[in-house]
PDB file of C-alpha atoms in Angstrom:
ATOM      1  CA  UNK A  18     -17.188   0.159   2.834  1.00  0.00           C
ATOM      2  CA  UNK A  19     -18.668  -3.223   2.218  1.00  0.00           C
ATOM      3  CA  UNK A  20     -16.364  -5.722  -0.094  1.00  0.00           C
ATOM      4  CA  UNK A  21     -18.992  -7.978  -0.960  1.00  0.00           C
ATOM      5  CA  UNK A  22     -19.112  -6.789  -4.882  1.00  0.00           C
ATOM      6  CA  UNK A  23     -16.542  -4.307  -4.811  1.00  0.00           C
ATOM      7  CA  UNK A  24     -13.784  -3.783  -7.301  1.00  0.00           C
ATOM      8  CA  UNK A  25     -10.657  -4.188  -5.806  1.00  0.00           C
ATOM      9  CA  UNK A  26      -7.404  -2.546  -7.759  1.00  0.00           C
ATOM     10  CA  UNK A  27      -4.173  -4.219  -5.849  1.00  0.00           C
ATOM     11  CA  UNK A  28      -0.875  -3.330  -6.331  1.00  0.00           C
ATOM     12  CA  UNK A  29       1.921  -5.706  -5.907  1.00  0.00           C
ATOM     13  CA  UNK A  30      -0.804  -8.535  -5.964  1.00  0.00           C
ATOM     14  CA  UNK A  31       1.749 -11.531  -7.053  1.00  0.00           C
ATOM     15  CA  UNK A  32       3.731 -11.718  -3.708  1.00  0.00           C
ATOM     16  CA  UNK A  33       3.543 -11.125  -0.283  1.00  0.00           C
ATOM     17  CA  UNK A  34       0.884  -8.914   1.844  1.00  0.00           C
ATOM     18  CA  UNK A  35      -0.475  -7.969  -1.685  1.00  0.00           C
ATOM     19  CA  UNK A  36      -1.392 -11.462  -2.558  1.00  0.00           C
ATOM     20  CA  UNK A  37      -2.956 -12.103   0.460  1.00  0.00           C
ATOM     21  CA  UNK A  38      -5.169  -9.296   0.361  1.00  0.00           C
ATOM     22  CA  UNK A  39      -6.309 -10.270  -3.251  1.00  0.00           C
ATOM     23  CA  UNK A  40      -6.742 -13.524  -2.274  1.00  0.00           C
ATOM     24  CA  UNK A  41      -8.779 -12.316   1.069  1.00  0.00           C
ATOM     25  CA  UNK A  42     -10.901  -9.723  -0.989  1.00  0.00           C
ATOM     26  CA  UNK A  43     -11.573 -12.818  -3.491  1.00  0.00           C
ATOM     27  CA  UNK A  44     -13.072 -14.698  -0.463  1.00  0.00           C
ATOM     28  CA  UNK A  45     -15.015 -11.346   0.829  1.00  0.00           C
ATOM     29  CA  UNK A  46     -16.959 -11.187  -2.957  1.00  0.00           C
ATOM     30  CA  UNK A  47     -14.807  -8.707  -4.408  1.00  0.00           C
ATOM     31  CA  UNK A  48     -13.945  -8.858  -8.230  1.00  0.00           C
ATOM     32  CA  UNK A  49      -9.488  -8.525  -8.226  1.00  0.00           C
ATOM     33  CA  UNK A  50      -7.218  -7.123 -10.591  1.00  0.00           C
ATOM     34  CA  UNK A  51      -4.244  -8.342  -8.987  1.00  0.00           C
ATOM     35  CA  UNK A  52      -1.680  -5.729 -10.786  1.00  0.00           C
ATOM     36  CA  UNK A  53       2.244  -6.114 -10.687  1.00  0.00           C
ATOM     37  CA  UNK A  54       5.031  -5.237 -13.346  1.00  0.00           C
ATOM     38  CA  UNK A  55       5.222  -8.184 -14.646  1.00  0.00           C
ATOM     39  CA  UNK A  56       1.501  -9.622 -14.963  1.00  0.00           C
ATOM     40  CA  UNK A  57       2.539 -13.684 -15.757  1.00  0.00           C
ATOM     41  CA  UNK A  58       3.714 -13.814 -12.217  1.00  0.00           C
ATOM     42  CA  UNK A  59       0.390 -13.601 -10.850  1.00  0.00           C
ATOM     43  CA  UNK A  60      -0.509 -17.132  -9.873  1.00  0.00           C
ATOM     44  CA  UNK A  61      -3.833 -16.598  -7.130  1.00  0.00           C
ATOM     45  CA  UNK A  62      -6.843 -18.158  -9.520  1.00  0.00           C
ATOM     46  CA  UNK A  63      -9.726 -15.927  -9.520  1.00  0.00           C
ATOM     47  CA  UNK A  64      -8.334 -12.830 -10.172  1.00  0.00           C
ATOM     48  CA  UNK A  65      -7.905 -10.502 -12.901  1.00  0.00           C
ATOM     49  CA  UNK A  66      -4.120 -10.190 -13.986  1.00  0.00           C
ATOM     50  CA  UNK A  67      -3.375  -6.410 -14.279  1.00  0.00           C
ATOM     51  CA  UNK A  68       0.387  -4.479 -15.847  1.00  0.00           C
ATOM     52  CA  UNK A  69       0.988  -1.702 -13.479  1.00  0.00           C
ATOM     53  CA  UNK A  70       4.278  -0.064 -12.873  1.00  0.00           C
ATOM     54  CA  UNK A  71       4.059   2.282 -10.003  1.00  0.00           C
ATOM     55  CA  UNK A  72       7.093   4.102 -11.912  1.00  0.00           C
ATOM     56  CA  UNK A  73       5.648   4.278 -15.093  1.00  0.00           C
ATOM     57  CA  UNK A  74       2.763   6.570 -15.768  1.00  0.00           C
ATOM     58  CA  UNK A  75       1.965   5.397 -19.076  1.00  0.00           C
ATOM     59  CA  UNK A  76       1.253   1.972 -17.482  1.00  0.00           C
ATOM     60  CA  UNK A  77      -0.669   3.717 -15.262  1.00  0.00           C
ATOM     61  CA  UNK A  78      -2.758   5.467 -17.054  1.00  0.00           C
ATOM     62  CA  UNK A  79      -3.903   2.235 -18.869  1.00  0.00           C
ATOM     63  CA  UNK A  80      -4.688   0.172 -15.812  1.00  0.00           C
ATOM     64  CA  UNK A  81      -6.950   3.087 -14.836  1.00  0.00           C
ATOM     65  CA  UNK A  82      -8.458   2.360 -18.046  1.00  0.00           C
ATOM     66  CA  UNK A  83      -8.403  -0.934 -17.892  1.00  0.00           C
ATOM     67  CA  UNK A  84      -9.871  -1.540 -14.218  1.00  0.00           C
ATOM     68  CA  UNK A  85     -12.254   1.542 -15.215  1.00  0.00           C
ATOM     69  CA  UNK A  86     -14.756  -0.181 -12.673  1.00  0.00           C
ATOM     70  CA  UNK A  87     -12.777  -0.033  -9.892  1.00  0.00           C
ATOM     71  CA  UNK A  88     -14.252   0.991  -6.144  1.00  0.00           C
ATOM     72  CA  UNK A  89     -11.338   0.413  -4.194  1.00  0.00           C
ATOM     73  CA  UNK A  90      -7.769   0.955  -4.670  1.00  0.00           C
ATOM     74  CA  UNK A  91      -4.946  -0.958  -2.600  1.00  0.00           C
ATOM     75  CA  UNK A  92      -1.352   0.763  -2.892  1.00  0.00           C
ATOM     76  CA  UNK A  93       0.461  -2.245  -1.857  1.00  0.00           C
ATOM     77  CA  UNK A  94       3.587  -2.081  -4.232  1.00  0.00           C
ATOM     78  CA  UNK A  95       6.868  -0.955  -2.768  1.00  0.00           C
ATOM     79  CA  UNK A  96      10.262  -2.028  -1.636  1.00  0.00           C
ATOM     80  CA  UNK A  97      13.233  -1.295   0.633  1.00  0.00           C
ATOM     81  CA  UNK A  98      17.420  -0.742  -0.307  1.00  0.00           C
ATOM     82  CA  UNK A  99      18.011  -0.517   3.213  1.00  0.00           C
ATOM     83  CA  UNK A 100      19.700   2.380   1.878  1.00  0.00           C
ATOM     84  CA  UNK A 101      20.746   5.298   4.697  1.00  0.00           C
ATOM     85  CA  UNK A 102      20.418   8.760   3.501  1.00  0.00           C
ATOM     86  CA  UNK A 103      24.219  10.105   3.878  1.00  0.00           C
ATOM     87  CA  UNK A 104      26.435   6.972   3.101  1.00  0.00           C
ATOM     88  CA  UNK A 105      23.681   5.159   0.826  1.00  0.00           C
ATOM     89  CA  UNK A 106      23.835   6.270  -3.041  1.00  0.00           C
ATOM     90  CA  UNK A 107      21.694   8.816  -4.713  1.00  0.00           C
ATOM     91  CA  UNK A 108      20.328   6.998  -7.004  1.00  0.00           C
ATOM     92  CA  UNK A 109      18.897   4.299  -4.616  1.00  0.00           C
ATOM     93  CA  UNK A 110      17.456   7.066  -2.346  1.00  0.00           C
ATOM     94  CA  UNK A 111      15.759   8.259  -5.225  1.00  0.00           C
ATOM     95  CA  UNK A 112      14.504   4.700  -6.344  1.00  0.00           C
ATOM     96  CA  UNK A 113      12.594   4.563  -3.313  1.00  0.00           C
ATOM     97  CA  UNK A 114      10.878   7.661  -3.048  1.00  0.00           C
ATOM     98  CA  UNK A 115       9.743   7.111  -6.354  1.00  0.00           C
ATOM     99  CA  UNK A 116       8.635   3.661  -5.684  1.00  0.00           C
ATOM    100  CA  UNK A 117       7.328   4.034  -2.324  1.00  0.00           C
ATOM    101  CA  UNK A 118       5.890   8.185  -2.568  1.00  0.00           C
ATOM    102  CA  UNK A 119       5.442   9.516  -5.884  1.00  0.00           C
ATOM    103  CA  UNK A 120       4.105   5.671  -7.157  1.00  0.00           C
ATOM    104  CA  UNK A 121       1.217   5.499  -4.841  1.00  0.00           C
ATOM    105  CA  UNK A 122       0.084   9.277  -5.826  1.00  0.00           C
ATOM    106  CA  UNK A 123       0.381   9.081  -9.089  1.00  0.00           C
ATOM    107  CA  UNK A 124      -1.557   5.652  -8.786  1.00  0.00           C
ATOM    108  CA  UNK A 125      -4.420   7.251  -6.781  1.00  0.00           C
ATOM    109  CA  UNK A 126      -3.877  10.655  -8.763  1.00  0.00           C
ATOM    110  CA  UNK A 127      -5.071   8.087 -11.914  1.00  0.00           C
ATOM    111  CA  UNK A 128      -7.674   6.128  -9.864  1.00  0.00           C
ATOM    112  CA  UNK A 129      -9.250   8.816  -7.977  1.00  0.00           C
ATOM    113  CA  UNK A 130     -11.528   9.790 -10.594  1.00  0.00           C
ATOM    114  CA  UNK A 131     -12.196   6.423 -11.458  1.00  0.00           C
ATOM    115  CA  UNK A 132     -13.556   5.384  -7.682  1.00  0.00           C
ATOM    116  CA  UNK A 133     -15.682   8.564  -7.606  1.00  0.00           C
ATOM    117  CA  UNK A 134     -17.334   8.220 -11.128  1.00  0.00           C
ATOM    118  CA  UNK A 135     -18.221   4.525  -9.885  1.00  0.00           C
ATOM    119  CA  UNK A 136     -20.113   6.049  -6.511  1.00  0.00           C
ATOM    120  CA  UNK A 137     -17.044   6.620  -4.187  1.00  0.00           C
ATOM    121  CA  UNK A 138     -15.213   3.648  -2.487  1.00  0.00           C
ATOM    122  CA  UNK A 139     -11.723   3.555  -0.752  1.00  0.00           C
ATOM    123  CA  UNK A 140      -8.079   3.753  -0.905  1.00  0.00           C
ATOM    124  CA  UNK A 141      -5.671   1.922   1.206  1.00  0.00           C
ATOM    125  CA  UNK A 142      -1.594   3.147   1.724  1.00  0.00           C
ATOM    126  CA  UNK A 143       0.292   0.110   2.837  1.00  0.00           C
ATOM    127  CA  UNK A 144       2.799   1.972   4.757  1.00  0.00           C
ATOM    128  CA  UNK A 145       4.735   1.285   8.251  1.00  0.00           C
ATOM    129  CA  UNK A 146       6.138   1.766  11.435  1.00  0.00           C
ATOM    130  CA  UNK A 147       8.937   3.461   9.715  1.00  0.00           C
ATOM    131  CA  UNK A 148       6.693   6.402   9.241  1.00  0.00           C
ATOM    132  CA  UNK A 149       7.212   7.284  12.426  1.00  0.00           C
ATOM    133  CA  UNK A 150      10.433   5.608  13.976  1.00  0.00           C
ATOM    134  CA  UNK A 151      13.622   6.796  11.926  1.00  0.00           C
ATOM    135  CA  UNK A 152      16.658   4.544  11.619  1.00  0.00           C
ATOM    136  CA  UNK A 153      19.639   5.475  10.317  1.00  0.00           C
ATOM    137  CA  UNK A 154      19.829   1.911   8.236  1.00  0.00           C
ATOM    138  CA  UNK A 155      17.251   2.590   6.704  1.00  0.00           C
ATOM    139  CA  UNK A 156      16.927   6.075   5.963  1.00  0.00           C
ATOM    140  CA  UNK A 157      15.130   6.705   2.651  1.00  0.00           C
ATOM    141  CA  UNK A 158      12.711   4.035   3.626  1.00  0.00           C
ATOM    142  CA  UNK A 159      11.553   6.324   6.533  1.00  0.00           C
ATOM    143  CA  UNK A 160      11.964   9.360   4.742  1.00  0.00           C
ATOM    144  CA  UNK A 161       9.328   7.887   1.649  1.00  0.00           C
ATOM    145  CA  UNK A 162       7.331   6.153   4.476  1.00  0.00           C
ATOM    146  CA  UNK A 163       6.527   9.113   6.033  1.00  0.00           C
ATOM    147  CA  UNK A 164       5.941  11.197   2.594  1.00  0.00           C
ATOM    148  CA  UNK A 165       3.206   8.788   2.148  1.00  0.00           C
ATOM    149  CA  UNK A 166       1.588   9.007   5.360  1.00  0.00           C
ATOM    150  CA  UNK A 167       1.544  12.542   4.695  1.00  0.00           C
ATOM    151  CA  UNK A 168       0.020  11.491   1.228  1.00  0.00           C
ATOM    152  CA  UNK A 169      -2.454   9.533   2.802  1.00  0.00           C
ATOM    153  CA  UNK A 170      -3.452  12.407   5.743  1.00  0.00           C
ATOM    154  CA  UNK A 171      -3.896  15.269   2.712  1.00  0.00           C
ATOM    155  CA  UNK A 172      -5.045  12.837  -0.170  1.00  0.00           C
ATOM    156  CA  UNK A 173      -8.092  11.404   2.962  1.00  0.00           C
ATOM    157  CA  UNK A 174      -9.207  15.730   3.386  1.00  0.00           C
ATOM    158  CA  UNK A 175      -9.281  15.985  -0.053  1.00  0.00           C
ATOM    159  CA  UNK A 176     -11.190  12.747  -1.540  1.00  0.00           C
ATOM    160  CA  UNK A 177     -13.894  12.886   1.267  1.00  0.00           C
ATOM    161  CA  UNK A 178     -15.909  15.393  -0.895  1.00  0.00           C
ATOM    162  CA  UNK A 179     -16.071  12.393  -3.979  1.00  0.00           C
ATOM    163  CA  UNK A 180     -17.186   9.777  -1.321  1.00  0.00           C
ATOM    164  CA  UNK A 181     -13.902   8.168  -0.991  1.00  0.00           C
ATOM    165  CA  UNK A 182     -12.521   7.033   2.668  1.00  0.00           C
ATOM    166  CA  UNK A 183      -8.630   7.239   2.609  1.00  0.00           C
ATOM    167  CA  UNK A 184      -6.979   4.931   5.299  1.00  0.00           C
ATOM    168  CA  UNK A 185      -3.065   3.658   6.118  1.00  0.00           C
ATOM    169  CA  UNK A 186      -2.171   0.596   7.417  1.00  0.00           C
ATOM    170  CA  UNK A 187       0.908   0.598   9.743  1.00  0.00           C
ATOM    171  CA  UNK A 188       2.891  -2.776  10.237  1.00  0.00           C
ATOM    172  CA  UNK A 189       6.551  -4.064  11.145  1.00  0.00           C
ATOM    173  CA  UNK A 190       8.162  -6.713   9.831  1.00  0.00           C
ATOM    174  CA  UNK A 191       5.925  -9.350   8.109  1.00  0.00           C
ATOM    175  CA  UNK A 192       7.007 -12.242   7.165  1.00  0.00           C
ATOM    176  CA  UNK A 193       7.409 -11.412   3.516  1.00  0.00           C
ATOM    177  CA  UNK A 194      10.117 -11.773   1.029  1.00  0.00           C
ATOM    178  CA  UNK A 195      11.184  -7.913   1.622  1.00  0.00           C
ATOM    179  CA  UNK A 196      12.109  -8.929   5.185  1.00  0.00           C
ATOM    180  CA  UNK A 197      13.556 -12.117   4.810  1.00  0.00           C
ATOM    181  CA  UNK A 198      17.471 -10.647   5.476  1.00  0.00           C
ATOM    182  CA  UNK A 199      16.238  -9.289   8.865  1.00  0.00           C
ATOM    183  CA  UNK A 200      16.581 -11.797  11.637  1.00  0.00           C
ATOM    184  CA  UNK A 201      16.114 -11.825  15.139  1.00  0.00           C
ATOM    185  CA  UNK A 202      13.317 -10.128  15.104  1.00  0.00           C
ATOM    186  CA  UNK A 203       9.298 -11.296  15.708  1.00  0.00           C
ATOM    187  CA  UNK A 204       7.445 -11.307  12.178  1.00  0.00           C
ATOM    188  CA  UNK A 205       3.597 -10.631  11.798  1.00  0.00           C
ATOM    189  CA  UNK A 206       1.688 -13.284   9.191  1.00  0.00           C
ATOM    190  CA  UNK A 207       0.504 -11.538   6.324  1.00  0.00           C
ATOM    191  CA  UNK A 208      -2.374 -13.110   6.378  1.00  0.00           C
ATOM    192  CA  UNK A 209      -3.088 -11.313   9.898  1.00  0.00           C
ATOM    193  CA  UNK A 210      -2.632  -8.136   8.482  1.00  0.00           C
ATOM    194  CA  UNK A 211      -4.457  -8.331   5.339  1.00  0.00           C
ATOM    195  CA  UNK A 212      -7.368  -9.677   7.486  1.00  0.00           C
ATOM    196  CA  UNK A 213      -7.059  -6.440   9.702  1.00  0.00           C
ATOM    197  CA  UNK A 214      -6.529  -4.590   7.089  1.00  0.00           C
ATOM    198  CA  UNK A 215      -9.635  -5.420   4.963  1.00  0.00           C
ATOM    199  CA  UNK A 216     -11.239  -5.301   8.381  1.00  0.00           C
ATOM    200  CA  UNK A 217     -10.082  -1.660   8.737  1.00  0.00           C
ATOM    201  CA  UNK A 218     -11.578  -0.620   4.920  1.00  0.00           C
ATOM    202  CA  UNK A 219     -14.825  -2.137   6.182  1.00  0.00           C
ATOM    203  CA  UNK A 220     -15.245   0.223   9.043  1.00  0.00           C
ATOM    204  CA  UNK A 221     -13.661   2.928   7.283  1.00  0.00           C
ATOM    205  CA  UNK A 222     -10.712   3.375   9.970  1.00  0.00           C
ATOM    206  CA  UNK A 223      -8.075   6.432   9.248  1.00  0.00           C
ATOM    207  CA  UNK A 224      -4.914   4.181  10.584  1.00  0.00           C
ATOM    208  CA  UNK A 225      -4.727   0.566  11.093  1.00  0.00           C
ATOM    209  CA  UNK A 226      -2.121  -0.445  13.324  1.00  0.00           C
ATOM    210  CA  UNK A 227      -1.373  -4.359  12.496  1.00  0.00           C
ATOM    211  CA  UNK A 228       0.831  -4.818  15.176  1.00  0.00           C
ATOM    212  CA  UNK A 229       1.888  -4.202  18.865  1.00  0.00           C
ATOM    213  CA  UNK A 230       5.281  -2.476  18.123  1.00  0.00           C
ATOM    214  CA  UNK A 231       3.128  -0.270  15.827  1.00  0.00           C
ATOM    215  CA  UNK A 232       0.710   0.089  18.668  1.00  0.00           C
ATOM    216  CA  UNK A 233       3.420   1.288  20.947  1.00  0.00           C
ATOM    217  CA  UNK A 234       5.829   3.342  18.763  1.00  0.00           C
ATOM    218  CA  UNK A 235       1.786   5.208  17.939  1.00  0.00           C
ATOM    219  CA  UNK A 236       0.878   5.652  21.786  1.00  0.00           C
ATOM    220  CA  UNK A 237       4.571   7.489  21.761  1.00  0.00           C
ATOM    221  CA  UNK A 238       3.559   9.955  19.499  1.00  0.00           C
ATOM    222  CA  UNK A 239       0.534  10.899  20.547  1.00  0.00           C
ATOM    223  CA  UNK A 240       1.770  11.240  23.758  1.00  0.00           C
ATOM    224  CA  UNK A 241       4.929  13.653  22.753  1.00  0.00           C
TER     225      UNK A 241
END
């Protein structure tokens, strides 16, 4: 997919990997809405401030009508409890498949028709190495992780017919505000991984794997 002039829908745009990749897709030639909860807290000139709850469907629903010329959708938004599935509480397992699974499909359930009513374009799943490597710590973070690879892998069969490439980006720590208890462990920029990852929707890649633990705990799969 070429940025230069695309639309570019990002979720969780006002922090983190999500402002970097509006702020990367700015520099490409790509027109932003830079969407988060709370819209004022976007602070990356250029862009086009967007209200978009992952949880809320009626918020939703109007940023698809809002960014109605949208070519490419980025579901960025997310978080971790760090919440294990036995010992951790209901409520916060819950929170994150919500946030982290049924968010990004009912985003791209919204935007889907939008993309392929503007010509087709992409969608990107921020996701992780957690997909695939299960620790107890952080339990429902896995278990949502790898719901929305799944997402991604059905959603990517099922678009291609409206012209729209479906790819998942893969990454370990970053040196983000949602990782800033864990220590002792090697960080990847942001900045690196938006740049791979807008380098990824370019060449239409099914996976992007930002990072060499990524890289590795992949090679184990495939080789199971």
């Amino acid at each position: 997919m070429e940025l230069k002039d695309a639309v570019a829908v990002v979720t969780g745009a006002n922090r983190g990997l999500g402002r970097h990749l509006a702020a990367q897709l700015l520099e490409r030639g790509a027109k932003v809405y830079a969407a988060a909860r709370r819209p004022e807290t976007v602070d990356l000139a250029g862009v086009t401030p967007l209200r978009l709850d992952v949880t809320d469907e009626e918020s939703i629903r109007a940023a698809a009508r809002t960014a109605s010329d949208a070519t490419l959708l980025v579901n960025n938004a997310g978080i971790s409890t760090g919440t294990p599935l036995i010992a951790g509480g209901p409520d916060a397992v819950r929170l994150e498949m919500e946030t982290n699974f049924f968010g990004p499909l009912a985003v791209t359930r919204a935007f889907a028709p939008v993309i392929g009513d503007n010509g087709g374009g992409a969608i990107l799943n921020v996701l992780s190495v957690l997909s695939w490597l299960h620790v107890a710590d952080h339990g429902s973070y896995s278990a949502a992780k790898s719901a929305a690879w799944a997402l991604t892998n059905a959603t990517r069969e099922e678009l291609a017919p409206r012209g729209i490439t479906v790819s998942a980006l893969h990454v370990g720590y970053m040196d983000t505000d949602m990782a800033a208890v864990i220590t002792g462990e090697q960080k990847a920029d942001p900045a690196d991984v938006a740049a791979q990852a807008l380098a990824g929707i370019e060449k239409g890649l099914p996976e992007i794997l930002a990072d060499e633990i990524t890289q590795h705990v992949k090679q184990g799969l495939a080789a199971a």
